[in-house]
Amino acid sequence: MDNFKIIEIKKSVFENNDREADKLRDELRANKTFLLNLMSSPGAGKTTTLKATLSRLKDEFKIGVMEADIDSDVDARTIEQSGIESIQLHTGGMCHLDAGMTRQGIDEFDANRFDLVVLENVGNLVCPAEFDTGSSKNAMILSVPEGDDKPLKYPLMFTISDVVLINKIDTKSVFEFDDEAVKERIHKLNPNAEIFFISARTGEGVDAWCDWLRRQVNEWNK
Amino acid sequence: MDNFKIIEIKKSVFENNDREADKLRDELRANKTFLLNLMSSPGAGKTTTLKATLSRLKDEFKIGVMEADIDSDVDARTIEQSGIESIQLHTGGMCHLDAGMTRQGIDEFDANRFDLVVLENVGNLVCPAEFDTGSSKNAMILSVPEGDDKPLKYPLMFTISDVVLINKIDTKSVFEFDDEAVKERIHKLNPNAEIFFISARTGEGVDAWCDWLRRQVNEWNK
């Protein structure tokens, strides 16, 4: 069963991360590989959302997953068990991935063979927002239990995300969460952000998000 | 109403953070000021837990709160409204506080006049775990919606925390969360960790946690 790799990522040597990110993005586009950078707090449901997403798209696209974590291989095992090829990236205590680190994963994974590669970033709303990974699009998940005030506290994350998934909407009965307030706060930071309300667990709303992702991948790889 | 300060924290100049942390801790002890470093993911309920805690302890101790955030003053305002003196520390994008940064807050707040100072750290399970702030004790909150696997993914945070509060237990009906598994995972990393199951919202379990904190403050300041 242990057919996934664990890669110990080294610190990048590049001074200009934005330039390296653009270079990686151009190469991925030339190779018709769409890279989705998926970010969130710990426990917002990145892996569960990913499983729900991949089960809907795996017959259309050749998909690979890179799971970044400080430690452990819990997520890569979970993804592998759902029949999707994955590798685990260990960041050795670093709280984010930059473009050079992402490239190490891409190279080790031989990721150009995929139509869609998902990078599950380290669970953190601060550091990952500061480093362009070279991704085609940035997605973030905000879960209902975290509260509708998170755009006020972690503005950069919401500013750099092309799409925001509001997850765990099936738990709304036990939390105070204002849909309209959160949309307004997100759009004030980032007027173009797409917002989808989903429950990765029940599947509610996941099709609409997958339609959006499908369009992005097709547009990128055409 | 705007009687709280916002401090823009500068990057520390000290090379040896551990030494600076020990120095600050010694000074605080000499001044009979207990510093609690409170950490968690975004949205785990630090501010709500703090409000529930302070309402139980404010007649016994002179208490001040330092709210660290990348941006915004939402939390400091919330605490101030509950009648507790507070200041907001802005970290300017930095995802943690070290001892030098904590000292800037302590100095600006004139914090030696308090018996108990709570530092609400930046919402993040990675960076804050790596820097000793000079606190008397480290507390962290893991909320039920985040899942019982977090000790596997963020081991350092659980290793350096003297006490772990498992919050939002009132929402257990809508989440899968294994109390015994989480206790076992925490104690494997940190056999001495105290663990309390609480709901900051309903108040369940909060008295037991406050008893523990009261003992620590009295022990430190005697």
Coordinates of N, CA, C and O in Angstrom, one line a residue, chain B residues 28-106:
Chain B
L28 N 9.4 38.9 35.0 CA 8.0 38.8 35.3 C 7.8 38.1 36.7 O 6.9 38.5 37.4
R29 N 8.5 37.1 36.9 CA 8.4 36.4 38.2 C 8.7 37.3 39.4 O 8.0 37.3 40.4
A30 N 9.8 38.0 39.2 CA 10.2 38.9 40.3 C 9.2 40.0 40.5 O 9.0 40.4 41.6
N31 N 8.5 40.3 39.4 CA 7.4 41.4 39.6 C 6.0 40.8 39.9 O 5.0 41.5 40.0
K32 N 6.0 39.5 40.2 CA 4.7 38.8 40.5 C 3.7 39.0 39.4 O 2.5 39.3 39.7
T33 N 4.1 38.8 38.2 CA 3.2 38.9 37.0 C 3.3 37.5 36.3 O 4.4 37.1 35.8
F34 N 2.1 36.9 36.2 CA 2.1 35.6 35.5 C 1.7 35.9 34.0 O 0.7 36.5 33.8
L35 N 2.4 35.3 33.1 CA 2.1 35.6 31.7 C 1.7 34.3 31.0 O 2.4 33.3 31.0
L36 N 0.4 34.2 30.6 CA -0.1 33.1 29.9 C -0.1 33.3 28.4 O -0.6 34.3 27.9
N37 N 0.6 32.4 27.7 CA 0.7 32.5 26.2 C -0.4 31.6 25.6 O -0.3 30.4 25.8
L38 N -1.4 32.2 25.0 CA -2.6 31.4 24.6 C -2.5 31.3 23.0 O -2.5 32.3 22.3
M39 N -2.5 30.0 22.6 CA -2.3 29.8 21.1 C -3.4 28.9 20.6 O -4.0 28.1 21.3
S40 N -3.7 28.9 19.3 CA -4.6 28.0 18.6 C -4.6 28.3 17.1 O -4.0 29.3 16.7
S41 N -5.4 27.5 16.4 CA -5.7 27.8 15.0 C -6.6 29.0 15.0 O -7.2 29.4 15.9
P42 N -6.7 29.7 13.8 CA -7.7 30.7 13.6 C -9.1 30.1 13.9 O -9.4 29.0 13.4
G43 N -9.9 30.8 14.7 CA -11.3 30.4 14.9 C -11.5 29.2 15.8 O -12.6 28.7 15.9
A44 N -10.5 28.9 16.6 CA -10.7 27.8 17.6 C -11.4 28.3 18.9 O -11.8 27.5 19.7
G45 N -11.5 29.6 19.0 CA -12.2 30.2 20.1 C -11.4 30.8 21.2 O -11.7 30.8 22.4
K46 N -10.2 31.4 20.8 CA -9.3 32.0 21.8 C -10.0 33.1 22.6 O -10.0 33.2 23.8
T47 N -10.6 34.0 21.8 CA -11.2 35.2 22.4 C -12.4 34.8 23.3 O -12.6 35.3 24.4
T48 N -13.3 33.9 22.8 CA -14.4 33.5 23.6 C -14.0 32.8 24.8 O -14.6 33.0 25.9
T49 N -13.0 31.9 24.7 CA -12.5 31.2 25.9 C -11.9 32.2 26.9 O -12.1 32.1 28.1
L50 N -11.2 33.2 26.4 CA -10.6 34.2 27.2 C -11.7 35.0 28.0 O -11.6 35.2 29.2
K51 N -12.8 35.3 27.3 CA -13.9 36.1 28.0 C -14.5 35.2 29.1 O -14.7 35.7 30.2
A52 N -14.7 33.9 28.8 CA -15.3 33.0 29.8 C -14.4 32.9 31.0 O -14.8 32.8 32.1
T53 N -13.1 32.9 30.7 CA -12.1 32.7 31.8 C -12.0 34.0 32.6 O -12.0 33.9 33.9
L54 N -11.9 35.1 31.9 CA -11.7 36.4 32.7 C -12.9 36.7 33.6 O -12.7 37.3 34.7
S55 N -14.1 36.4 33.1 CA -15.2 36.7 33.9 C -15.2 35.9 35.2 O -15.8 36.4 36.2
R56 N -14.6 34.8 35.2 CA -14.5 34.0 36.4 C -13.3 34.4 37.4 O -13.3 34.1 38.5
L57 N -12.3 35.1 36.8 CA -11.1 35.4 37.6 C -10.9 36.8 37.9 O -10.0 37.2 38.6
K58 N -11.7 37.7 37.3 CA -11.4 39.1 37.3 C -11.6 39.7 38.7 O -11.0 40.8 39.0
D59 N -12.3 39.1 39.6 CA -12.5 39.6 40.9 C -11.3 39.2 41.9 O -11.1 39.8 42.9
E60 N -10.6 38.2 41.4 CA -9.5 37.7 42.3 C -8.1 38.3 41.9 O -7.2 38.5 42.7
F61 N -8.0 38.5 40.6 CA -6.7 39.0 40.1 C -6.8 40.3 39.3 O -7.9 40.6 38.7
K62 N -5.7 41.1 39.2 CA -5.7 42.2 38.3 C -5.2 41.7 37.0 O -4.1 41.1 36.9
I63 N -6.0 41.8 36.0 CA -5.7 41.1 34.7 C -5.6 42.1 33.6 O -6.4 43.0 33.4
G64 N -4.6 41.8 32.7 CA -4.5 42.6 31.4 C -4.4 41.6 30.3 O -3.9 40.5 30.4
V65 N -4.8 42.0 29.1 CA -4.8 41.2 27.9 C -4.0 41.8 26.8 O -4.3 43.0 26.5
M66 N -3.1 41.1 26.2 CA -2.4 41.6 24.9 C -2.9 40.7 23.8 O -2.7 39.5 23.8
E67 N -3.6 41.4 22.8 CA -4.1 40.7 21.7 C -3.2 40.8 20.5 O -3.0 41.9 20.0
A68 N -2.6 39.8 20.0 CA -1.7 39.9 18.9 C -2.5 39.4 17.6 O -3.2 38.4 17.6
D69 N -2.3 40.2 16.6 CA -3.0 39.9 15.3 C -2.1 40.5 14.2 O -1.5 41.5 14.4
I70 N -2.2 39.9 13.1 CA -1.6 40.4 11.9 C -2.2 41.8 11.6 O -1.5 42.8 11.3
D71 N -3.5 41.9 11.8 CA -4.2 43.2 11.4 C -5.5 43.2 12.3 O -5.7 42.3 13.0
S72 N -6.2 44.2 12.2 CA -7.5 44.4 12.9 C -7.4 44.6 14.4 O -6.4 44.3 15.0
D73 N -8.5 45.1 15.0 CA -8.5 45.3 16.4 C -9.8 44.7 17.0 O -10.3 45.0 18.1
V74 N -10.3 43.7 16.2 CA -11.6 43.1 16.6 C -11.5 42.5 18.0 O -12.4 42.7 18.9
D75 N -10.4 41.7 18.3 CA -10.4 41.0 19.6 C -10.1 41.9 20.8 O -10.8 41.7 21.8
A76 N -9.3 42.9 20.6 CA -9.0 43.8 21.7 C -10.3 44.6 22.1 O -10.6 44.8 23.2
R77 N -11.1 44.9 21.1 CA -12.3 45.6 21.3 C -13.3 44.7 22.1 O -14.0 45.1 23.0
T78 N -13.3 43.4 21.7 CA -14.2 42.5 22.4 C -13.8 42.3 23.8 O -14.7 42.3 24.7
I79 N -12.6 42.2 24.1 CA -12.1 42.0 25.5 C -12.3 43.3 26.3 O -12.8 43.2 27.4
E80 N -12.1 44.4 25.7 CA -12.2 45.7 26.4 C -13.7 45.9 26.8 O -14.0 46.4 27.9
Q81 N -14.6 45.5 25.9 CA -16.0 45.6 26.2 C -16.4 44.7 27.4 O -17.5 45.0 28.0
S82 N -15.6 43.7 27.7 CA -16.0 42.8 28.9 C -15.3 43.4 30.1 O -15.4 42.8 31.2
G83 N -14.8 44.6 30.0 CA -14.3 45.3 31.2 C -12.9 45.0 31.6 O -12.5 45.3 32.7
I84 N -12.1 44.3 30.7 CA -10.7 44.0 31.0 C -9.8 44.9 30.2 O -10.0 45.1 29.0
E85 N -8.8 45.4 30.8 CA -7.9 46.3 30.1 C -7.1 45.5 29.1 O -6.6 44.4 29.3
S86 N -7.0 46.0 27.9 CA -6.3 45.3 26.8 C -5.6 46.2 25.9 O -6.0 47.4 25.7
I87 N -4.6 45.6 25.2 CA -4.0 46.4 24.1 C -3.9 45.4 22.9 O -3.9 44.2 23.1
Q88 N -3.8 46.0 21.7 CA -3.7 45.2 20.5 C -2.3 45.3 20.0 O -1.7 46.4 19.9
L89 N -1.6 44.2 19.7 CA -0.3 44.1 19.2 C -0.4 43.8 17.7 O -1.0 42.7 17.4
H90 N 0.0 44.6 16.8 CA 0.0 44.3 15.4 C 1.4 43.7 15.0 O 2.4 44.4 15.2
T91 N 1.4 42.5 14.4 CA 2.7 41.9 14.1 C 3.2 42.2 12.7 O 4.2 41.7 12.3
G92 N 2.4 43.0 12.0 CA 2.9 43.4 10.7 C 3.2 42.3 9.7 O 4.2 42.2 9.1
G93 N 2.3 41.3 9.7 CA 2.5 40.1 8.8 C 3.3 39.0 9.4 O 3.2 37.9 8.9
M94 N 4.0 39.2 10.5 CA 4.7 38.1 11.1 C 3.7 37.2 11.8 O 2.8 37.6 12.4
C95 N 4.0 35.9 11.7 CA 3.0 34.9 12.1 C 3.2 34.4 13.5 O 2.7 33.3 13.9
H96 N 4.0 35.1 14.3 CA 4.3 34.7 15.7 C 4.8 35.9 16.5 O 5.0 36.9 15.9
L97 N 4.9 35.7 17.8 CA 5.6 36.6 18.6 C 6.8 35.9 19.3 O 6.7 34.8 19.7
D98 N 8.0 36.5 19.3 CA 9.1 36.0 20.1 C 9.2 36.8 21.4 O 8.4 37.6 21.7
A99 N 10.2 36.5 22.1 CA 10.4 37.1 23.5 C 10.6 38.6 23.3 O 10.0 39.4 24.1
G100 N 11.4 39.0 22.4 CA 11.6 40.5 22.2 C 10.4 41.2 21.8 O 10.1 42.3 22.3
M101 N 9.5 40.6 21.0 CA 8.3 41.2 20.6 C 7.3 41.3 21.7 O 6.6 42.2 21.9
T102 N 7.3 40.2 22.5 CA 6.4 40.1 23.7 C 6.8 41.2 24.7 O 6.0 41.9 25.2
R103 N 8.1 41.4 24.8 CA 8.6 42.5 25.7 C 8.1 43.9 25.3 O 7.8 44.7 26.1
Q104 N 8.1 44.1 24.0 CA 7.6 45.4 23.5 C 6.2 45.7 24.0 O 5.8 46.7 24.4
G105 N 5.4 44.6 23.9 CA 4.0 44.7 24.4 C 3.9 44.9 25.9 O 3.2 45.8 26.4
I106 N 4.7 44.1 26.6 CA 4.8 44.2 28.1 C 5.2 45.6 28.5 O 4.6 46.2 29.4

